[in-house]
XYZ file of C-alpha atoms in Angstrom:
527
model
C 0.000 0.000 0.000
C 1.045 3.349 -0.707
C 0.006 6.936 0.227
C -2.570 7.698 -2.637
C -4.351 11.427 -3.922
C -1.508 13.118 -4.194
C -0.560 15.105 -7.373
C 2.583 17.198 -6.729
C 5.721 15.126 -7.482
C 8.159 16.117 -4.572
C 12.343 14.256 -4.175
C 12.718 13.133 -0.751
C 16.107 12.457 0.922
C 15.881 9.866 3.786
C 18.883 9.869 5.827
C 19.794 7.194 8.948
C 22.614 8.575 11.103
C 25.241 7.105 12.404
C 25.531 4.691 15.241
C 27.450 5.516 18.564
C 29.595 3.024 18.928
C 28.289 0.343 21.243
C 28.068 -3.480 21.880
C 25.862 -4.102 19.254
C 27.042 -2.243 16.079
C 29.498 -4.802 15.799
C 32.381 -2.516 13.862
C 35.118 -4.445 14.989
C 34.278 -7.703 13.018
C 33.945 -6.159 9.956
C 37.170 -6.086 8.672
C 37.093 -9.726 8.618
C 33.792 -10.039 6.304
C 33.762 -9.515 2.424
C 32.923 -5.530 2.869
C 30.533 -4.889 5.364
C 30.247 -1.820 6.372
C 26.842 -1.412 9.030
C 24.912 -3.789 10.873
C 21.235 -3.911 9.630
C 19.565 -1.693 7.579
C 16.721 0.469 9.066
C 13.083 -1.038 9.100
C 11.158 2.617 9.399
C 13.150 4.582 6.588
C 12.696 1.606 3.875
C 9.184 1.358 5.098
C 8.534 4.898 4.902
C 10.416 4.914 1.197
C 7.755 2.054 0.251
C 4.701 4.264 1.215
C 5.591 7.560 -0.217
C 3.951 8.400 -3.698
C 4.936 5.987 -6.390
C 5.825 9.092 -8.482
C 7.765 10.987 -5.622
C 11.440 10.656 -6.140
C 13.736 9.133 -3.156
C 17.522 8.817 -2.137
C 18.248 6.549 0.630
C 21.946 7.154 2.833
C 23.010 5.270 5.564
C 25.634 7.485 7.496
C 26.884 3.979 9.013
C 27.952 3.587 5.266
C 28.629 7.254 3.810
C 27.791 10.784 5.332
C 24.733 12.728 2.924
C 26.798 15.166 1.002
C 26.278 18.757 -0.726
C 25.054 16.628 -3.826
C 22.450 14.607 -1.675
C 20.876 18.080 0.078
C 20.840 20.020 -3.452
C 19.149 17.118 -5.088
C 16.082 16.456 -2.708
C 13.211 19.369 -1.342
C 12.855 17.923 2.076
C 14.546 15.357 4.582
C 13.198 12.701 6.686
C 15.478 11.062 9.382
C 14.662 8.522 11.702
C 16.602 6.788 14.475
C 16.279 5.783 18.057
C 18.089 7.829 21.556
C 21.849 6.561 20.615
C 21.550 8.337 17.372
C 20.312 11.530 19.039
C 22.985 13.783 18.800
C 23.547 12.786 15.801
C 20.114 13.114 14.610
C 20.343 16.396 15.620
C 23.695 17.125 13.279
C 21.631 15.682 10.061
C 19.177 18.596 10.901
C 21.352 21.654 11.015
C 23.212 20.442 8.130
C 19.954 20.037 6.052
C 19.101 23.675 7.470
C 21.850 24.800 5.986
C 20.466 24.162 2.508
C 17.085 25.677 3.852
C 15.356 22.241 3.361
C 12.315 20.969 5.706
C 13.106 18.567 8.071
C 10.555 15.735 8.864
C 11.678 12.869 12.278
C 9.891 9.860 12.814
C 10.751 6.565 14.831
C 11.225 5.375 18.144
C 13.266 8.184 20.131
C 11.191 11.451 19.379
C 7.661 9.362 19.803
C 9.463 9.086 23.185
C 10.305 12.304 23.887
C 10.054 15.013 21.300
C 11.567 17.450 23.501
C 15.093 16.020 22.093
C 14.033 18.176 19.147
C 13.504 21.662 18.762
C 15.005 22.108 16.018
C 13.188 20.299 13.445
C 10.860 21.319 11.254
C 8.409 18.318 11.137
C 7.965 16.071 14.570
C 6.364 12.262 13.479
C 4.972 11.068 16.807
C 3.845 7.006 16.833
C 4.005 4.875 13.718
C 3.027 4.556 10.121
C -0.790 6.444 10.157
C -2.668 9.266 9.964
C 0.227 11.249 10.898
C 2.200 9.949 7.858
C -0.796 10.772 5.504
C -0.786 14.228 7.143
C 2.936 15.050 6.381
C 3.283 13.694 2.846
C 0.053 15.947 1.831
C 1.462 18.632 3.221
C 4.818 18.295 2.025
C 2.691 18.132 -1.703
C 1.195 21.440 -1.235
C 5.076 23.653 -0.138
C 8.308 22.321 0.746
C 8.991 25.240 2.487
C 9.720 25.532 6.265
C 7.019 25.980 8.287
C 7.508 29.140 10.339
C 7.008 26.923 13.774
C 7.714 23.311 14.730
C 4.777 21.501 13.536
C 3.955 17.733 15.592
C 2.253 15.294 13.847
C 0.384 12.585 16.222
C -0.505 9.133 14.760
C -4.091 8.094 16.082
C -4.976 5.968 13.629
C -1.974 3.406 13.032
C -2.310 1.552 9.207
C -2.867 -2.059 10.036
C 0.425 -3.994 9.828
C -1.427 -6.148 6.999
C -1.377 -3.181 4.927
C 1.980 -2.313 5.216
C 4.032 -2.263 2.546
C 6.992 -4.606 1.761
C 9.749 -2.412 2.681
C 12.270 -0.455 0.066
C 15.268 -3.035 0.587
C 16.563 -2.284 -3.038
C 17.357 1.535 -1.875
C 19.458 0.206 0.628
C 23.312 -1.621 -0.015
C 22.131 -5.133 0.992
C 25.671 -6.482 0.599
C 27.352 -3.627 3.204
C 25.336 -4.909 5.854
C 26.129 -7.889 8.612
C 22.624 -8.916 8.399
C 19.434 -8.308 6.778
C 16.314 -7.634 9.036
C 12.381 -8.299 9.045
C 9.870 -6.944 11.219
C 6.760 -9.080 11.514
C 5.174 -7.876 14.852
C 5.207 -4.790 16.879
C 4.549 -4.592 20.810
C 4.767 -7.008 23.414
C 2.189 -8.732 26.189
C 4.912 -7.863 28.999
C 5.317 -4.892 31.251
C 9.214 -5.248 31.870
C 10.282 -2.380 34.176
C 13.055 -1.202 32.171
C 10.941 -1.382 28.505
C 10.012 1.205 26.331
C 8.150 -1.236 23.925
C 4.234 -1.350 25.959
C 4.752 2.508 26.160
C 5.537 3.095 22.494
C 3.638 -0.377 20.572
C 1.119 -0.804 22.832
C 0.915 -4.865 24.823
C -1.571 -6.488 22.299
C 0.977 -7.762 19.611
C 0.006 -6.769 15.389
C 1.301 -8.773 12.555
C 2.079 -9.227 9.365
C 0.310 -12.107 7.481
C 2.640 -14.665 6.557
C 2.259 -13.828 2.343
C 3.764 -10.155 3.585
C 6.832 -12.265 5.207
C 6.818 -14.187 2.157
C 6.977 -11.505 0.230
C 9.993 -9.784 2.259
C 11.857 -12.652 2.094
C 11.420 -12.819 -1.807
C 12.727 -9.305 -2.154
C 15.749 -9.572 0.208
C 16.577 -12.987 -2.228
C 16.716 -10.931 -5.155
C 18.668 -7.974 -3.792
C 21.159 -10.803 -2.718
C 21.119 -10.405 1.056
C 19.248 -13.723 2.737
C 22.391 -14.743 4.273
C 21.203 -13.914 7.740
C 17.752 -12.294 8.106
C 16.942 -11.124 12.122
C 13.414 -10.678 13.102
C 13.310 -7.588 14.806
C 10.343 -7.732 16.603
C 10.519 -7.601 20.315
C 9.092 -10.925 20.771
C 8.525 -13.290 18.067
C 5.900 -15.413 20.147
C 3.870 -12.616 21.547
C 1.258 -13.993 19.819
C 1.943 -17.455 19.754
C -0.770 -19.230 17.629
C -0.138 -16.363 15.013
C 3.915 -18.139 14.965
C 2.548 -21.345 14.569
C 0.669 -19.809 11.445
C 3.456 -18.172 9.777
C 6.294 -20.985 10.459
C 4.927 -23.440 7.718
C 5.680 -20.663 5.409
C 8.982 -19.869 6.138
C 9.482 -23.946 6.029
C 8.143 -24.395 2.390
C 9.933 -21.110 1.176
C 13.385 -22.009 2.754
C 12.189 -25.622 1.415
C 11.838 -24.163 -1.957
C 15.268 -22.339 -2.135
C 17.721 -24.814 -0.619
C 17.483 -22.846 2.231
C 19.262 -19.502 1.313
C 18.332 -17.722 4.791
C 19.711 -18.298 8.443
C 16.844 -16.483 10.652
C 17.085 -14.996 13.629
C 14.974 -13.664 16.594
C 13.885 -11.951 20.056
C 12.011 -13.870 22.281
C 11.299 -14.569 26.161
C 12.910 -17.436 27.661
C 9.423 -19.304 27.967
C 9.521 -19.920 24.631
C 11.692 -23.511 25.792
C 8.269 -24.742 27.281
C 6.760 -24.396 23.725
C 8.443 -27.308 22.046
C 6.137 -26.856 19.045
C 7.082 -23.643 18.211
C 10.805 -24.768 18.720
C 10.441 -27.673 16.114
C 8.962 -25.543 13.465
C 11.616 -22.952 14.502
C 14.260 -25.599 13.805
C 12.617 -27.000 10.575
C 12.775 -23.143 9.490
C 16.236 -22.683 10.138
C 16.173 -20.464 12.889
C 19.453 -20.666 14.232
C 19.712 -18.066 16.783
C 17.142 -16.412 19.625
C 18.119 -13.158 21.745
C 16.798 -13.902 24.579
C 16.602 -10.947 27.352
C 17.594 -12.933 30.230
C 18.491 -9.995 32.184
C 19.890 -11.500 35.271
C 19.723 -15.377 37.075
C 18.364 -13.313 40.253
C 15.475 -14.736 40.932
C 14.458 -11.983 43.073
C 15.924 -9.214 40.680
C 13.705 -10.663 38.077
C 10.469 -10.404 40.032
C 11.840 -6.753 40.783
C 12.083 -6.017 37.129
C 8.492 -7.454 36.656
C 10.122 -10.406 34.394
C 8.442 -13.307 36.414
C 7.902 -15.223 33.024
C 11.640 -15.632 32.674
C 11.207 -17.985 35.772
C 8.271 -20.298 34.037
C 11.516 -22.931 33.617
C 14.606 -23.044 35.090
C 17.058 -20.419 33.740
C 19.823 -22.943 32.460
C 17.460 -25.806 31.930
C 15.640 -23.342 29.049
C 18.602 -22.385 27.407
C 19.729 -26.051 27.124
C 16.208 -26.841 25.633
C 16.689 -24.098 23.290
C 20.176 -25.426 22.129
C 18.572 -28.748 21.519
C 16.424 -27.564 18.534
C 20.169 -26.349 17.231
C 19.631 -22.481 18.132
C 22.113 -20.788 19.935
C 21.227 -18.646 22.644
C 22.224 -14.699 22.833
C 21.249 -12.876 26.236
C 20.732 -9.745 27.194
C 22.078 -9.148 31.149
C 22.185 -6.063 32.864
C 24.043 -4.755 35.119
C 23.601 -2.154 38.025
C 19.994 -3.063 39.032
C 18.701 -2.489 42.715
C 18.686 -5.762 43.775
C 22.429 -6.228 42.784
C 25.023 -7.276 45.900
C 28.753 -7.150 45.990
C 28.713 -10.767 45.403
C 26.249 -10.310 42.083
C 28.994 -10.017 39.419
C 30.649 -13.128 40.030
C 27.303 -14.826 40.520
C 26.763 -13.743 37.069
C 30.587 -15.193 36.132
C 29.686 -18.485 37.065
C 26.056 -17.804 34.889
C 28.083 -17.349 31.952
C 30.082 -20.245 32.370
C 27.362 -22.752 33.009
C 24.987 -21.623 30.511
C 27.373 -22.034 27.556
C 26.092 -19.196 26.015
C 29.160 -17.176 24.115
C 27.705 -13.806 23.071
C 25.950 -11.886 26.332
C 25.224 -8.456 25.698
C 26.407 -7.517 29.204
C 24.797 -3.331 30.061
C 24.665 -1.055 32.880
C 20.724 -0.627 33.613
C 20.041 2.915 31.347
C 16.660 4.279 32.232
C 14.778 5.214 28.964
C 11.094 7.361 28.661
C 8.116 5.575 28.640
C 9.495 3.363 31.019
C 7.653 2.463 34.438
C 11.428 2.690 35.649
C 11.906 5.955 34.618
C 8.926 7.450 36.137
C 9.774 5.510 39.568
C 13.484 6.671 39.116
C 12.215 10.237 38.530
C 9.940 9.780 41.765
C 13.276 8.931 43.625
C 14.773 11.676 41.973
C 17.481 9.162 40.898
C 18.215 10.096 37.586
C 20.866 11.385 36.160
C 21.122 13.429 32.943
C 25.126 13.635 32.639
C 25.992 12.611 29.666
C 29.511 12.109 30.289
C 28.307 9.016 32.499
C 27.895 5.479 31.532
C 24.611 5.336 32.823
C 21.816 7.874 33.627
C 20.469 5.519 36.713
C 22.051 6.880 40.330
C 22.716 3.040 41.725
C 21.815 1.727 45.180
C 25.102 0.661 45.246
C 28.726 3.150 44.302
C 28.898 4.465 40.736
C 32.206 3.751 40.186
C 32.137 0.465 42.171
C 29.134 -0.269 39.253
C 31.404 0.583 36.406
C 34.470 -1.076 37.566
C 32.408 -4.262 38.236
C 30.852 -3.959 34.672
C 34.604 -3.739 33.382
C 35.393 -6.473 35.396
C 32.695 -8.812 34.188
C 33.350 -7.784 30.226
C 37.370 -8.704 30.662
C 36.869 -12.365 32.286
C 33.839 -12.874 30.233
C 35.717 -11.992 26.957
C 38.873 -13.643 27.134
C 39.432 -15.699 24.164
C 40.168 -19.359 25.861
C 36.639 -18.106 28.069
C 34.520 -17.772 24.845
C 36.250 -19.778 22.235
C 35.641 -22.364 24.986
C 32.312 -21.479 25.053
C 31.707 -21.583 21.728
C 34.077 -24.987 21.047
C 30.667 -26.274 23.050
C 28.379 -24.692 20.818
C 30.104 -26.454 17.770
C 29.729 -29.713 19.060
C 26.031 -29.827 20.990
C 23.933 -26.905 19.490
C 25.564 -26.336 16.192
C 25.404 -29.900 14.945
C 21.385 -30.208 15.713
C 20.301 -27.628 12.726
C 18.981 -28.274 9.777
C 21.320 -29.510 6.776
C 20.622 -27.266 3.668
C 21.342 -29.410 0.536
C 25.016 -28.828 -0.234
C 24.203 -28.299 -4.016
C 22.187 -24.748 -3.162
C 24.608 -23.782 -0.465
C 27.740 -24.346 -2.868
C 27.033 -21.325 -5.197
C 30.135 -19.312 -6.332
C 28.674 -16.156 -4.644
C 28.947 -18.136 -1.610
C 32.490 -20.087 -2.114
C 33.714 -16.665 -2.864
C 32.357 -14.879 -0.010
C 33.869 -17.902 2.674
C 37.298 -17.398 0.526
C 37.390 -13.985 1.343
C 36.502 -14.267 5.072
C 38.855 -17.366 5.545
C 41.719 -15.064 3.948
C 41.191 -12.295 6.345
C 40.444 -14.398 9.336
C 43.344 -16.602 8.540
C 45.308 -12.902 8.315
C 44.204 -10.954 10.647
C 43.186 -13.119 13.411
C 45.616 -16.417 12.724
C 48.725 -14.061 12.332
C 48.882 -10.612 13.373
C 46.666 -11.374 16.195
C 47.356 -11.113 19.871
C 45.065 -14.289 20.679
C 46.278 -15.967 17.917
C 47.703 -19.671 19.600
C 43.655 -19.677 21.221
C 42.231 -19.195 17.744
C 44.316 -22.046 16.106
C 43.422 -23.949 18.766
C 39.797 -23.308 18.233
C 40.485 -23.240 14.101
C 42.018 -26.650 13.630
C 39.694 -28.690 15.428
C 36.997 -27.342 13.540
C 38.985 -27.820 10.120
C 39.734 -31.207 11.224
C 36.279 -31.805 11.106
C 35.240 -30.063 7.837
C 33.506 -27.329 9.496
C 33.878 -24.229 8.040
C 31.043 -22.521 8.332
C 30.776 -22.959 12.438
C 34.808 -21.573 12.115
C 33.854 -18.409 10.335
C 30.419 -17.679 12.510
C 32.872 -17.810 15.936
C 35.299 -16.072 14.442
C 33.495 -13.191 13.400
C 31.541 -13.116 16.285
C 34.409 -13.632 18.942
C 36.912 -10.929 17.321
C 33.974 -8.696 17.948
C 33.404 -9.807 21.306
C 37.446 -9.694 21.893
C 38.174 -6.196 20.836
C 34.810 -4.668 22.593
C 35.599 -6.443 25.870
C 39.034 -4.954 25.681
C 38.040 -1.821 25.065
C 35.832 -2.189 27.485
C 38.011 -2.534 30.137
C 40.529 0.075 29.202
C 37.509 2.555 29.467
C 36.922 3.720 26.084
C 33.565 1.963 25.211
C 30.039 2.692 26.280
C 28.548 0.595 29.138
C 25.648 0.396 27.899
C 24.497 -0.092 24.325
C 21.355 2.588 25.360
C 24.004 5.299 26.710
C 24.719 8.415 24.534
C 28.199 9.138 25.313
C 30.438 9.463 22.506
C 33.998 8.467 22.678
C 36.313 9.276 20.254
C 38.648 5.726 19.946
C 38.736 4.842 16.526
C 37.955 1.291 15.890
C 41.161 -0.222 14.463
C 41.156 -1.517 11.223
C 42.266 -5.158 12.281
């Protein structure tokens, strides 16, 4: 579906800024891909790109990939950015530079629905999601591309049905730059997590897609040539369970159909491992990894958090159940929480080492709006709005007792024999239960060439100029030995990553939490 009735032609620049550098932008691995350059591309821009005016005219630039030059802003009549609270500052710095070519300035997405108060200098405020609002802005953006004297907000009331949405713009975006491909299918969640922005933004009933709109996405994402990993970026896949059971059988007969070009990936809660249904289908649809937002193994922290469903099976017995279906677990934990004792972080140690789960995407709690622990925090008056800090929560227990803990955690956590360990486990017991795509689809030259090229600089820059180098060869030839390339290259990526953030981490020069705003000024090494 597209925005219809409109007669003025109009070009329309749609810019995503750049990522502070954080746990999950994953820079550090890509020197050892075949040129990737950003992590996903953005859901709301491509979306947005999809429902303007078939005859409107639109440029697409991901500042994770190139900055939007003179040429860009001379070309197009009016900007739309979008972009979530990391990217505020630099959300900011795409609008004064688009000012300076007098163009209107339209922001949508997740941060300023939170809190447009981040932006005063924008011409256009896009409040909630695709809707009325949208409608509102592209007719007047038909009718004068000049700026509006005032700020004008724009509040979405009545949200277009997810059914109706259109499939996404992929084929504006650089498919191949990116370290995976993304889908949403959902949007909102059933839970009321303390810390979550999602209920306050989405709403708690989930929407969907229909499965011949996933279908569909999947299709397009094939023929742009990006399906090597596709993540589901919907807060929690089984929020609506029954409507999971309808779509997998889809995804089955398409990957079925293909040879199985697509390794999927998801969000979902931890009680997913008493759904062994879902799991199967999961498995049969080559789902190969869940994020699941584990948080902490604190029983009573958890009940704190309001995260009882995490406790529906026993932490370490649901991510072993997971495993079995072949999908690695990746967990969210946080760090900093109320409940937390001087005895929490290595309670959290010996989590990591029992659970056998490699990647942990280990924060400082970071208080966002639209959070029911922001408005307790504020009621406390235990916020903090220093951006120089690693975290914006005033802790029960010392700041920099908090922070040095957090470092402490990252360093032991991270040490190559820890996680190649970890993952050496993953190899042999969840690796080895996935599905088998035929060899004949998977042995394309686009393929060959692309594991080449990330053997070669893996082999380089990880086997021989690297500082862990005797722990990767010890990892390296056992999986050679056994012909098993591809679980090789996914550690290796991965755990360089992992490596280089953790020591970074502990020298002080990366963000503690992948939520925090604080820009440091290391340059990522080009390793």
């Amino acid at each position: 579906m597209r925005a219809e009735g409109i007669e003025t032609t109009r070009r329309i620049l749609l810019v995503f800024p750049r990522y502070t550098s954080a746990f999950g932008t994953w820079e550090y691995a890509y020197p050892l891909t075949d040129g990737v350059q950003a992590f996903m591309p953005p859901q709301g821009l491509l979306l947005i790109a999809a429902y303007l005016p078939a005859d409107w005219q639109i440029r697409f630039v991901d500042e994770n990939i190139r900055a939007a030059d003179r040429e860009d802003f001379e070309w197009a009549e009016a900007v739309f950015v979008s972009g979530m609270h990391i990217q505020r500052k630099q959300m900011n710095d795409i609008c004064n530079r688009a000012h300076e070519y007098d163009l209107p300035v339209a922001l949508g997405g997740p941060s300023v629905s939170a809190c447009p108060d981040y932006y005063p200098a924008f011409d256009y405020l896009h409040i909630g999601e695709l809707g009325d609002a949208t409608n509102t802005l592209i007719a007047t953006l038909s009718r004068d591309v000049s700026r509006p004297a005032e700020q004008v907000v724009l509040k979405t009331t009545d949200r277009l049905p997810m059914t109706e949405f259109p499939v996404p713009a992929y084929e504006l975006a650089q498919l191949d730059k990116y370290f995976l491909a993304s889908i949403q299918y959902s949007s909102g969640c059933p839970y009321q997590c303390e810390f979550c922005d999602i209920p306050g933004l989405y709403g708690r009933n989930p929407r969907m897609k229909t499965p011949e709109q996933i279908i569909a996405e999947l299709d397009k994402l094939r023929e742009g040539g990006s399906t090597n990993t596709v993540y589901f970026v919907d807060d929690n896949f089984i929020g609506n369970r029954k409507a999971t059971l309808e779509l997998l059988p889809h995804i089955i007969e398409w990957q079925k159909k293909h040879g199985y070009p697509a390794r999927l990936a998801c969000e979902a809660t931890l009680n997913i491992a008493k759904r062994p249904e879902i799991l199967e289908k999961m498995r049969d649809a080559f789902f190969i990894t869940v994020f699941c937002g584990i948080e902490t193994p604190d029983p009573d922290a958890l009940k704190a958090m309001h995260k009882d469903h995490n406790m529906m099976v026993p932490i370490l017995e649901g991510v072993q159940t997971i495993n079995s279906y072949g999908m690695e677990v990746v967990s969210g934990i946080i760090m900093g929480l109320d409940t937390d004792k001087p005895e929490t972080s290595n309670a959290l140690l010996q989590f990591v080492e029992q659970s056998k789960i490699p990647l942990l995407t280990i924060n400082l709690l970071q208080a966002l709006p639209k959070t029911p622990l922001w408005d307790r925090l504020e009621r406390e008056q235990r916020l903090n709005h220093d951006d120089s800090r690693d975290s914006n929560v005033e802790f029960l227990l010392p700041y920099d007792y908090v922070v040095g803990e957090w470092k402490r955690v990252m360093k032991i956590a991270y040490t190559p024999e820890n996680l190649f360990e970890r993952y050496e486990y993953q190899c042999e017991f969840t690796y080895a239960k996935r599905v088998k795509p035929p060899a004949a689809t998977q042995a394309t030259w686009a393929n060959i060439r692309r594991g080449l090229i990330m053997l070669r600089n893996v082999f380089w820059r990880v086997g021989i100029l690297g500082d862990y180098k005797k722990v990767f060869w010890k990892f390296a030839l056992k999986r050679l030995r056994k012909g098993d390339i591809e679980g090789l290259l996914g550690a290796a990526l991965v755990a360089h990553h992992l490596i280089r953030f953790g020591q970074e981490a502990t020298s002080g020069n990366q963000n503690a939490s992948n939520y925090s705003v604080r820009l440091r000024e290391t340059a990522v090494p080009a390793e």
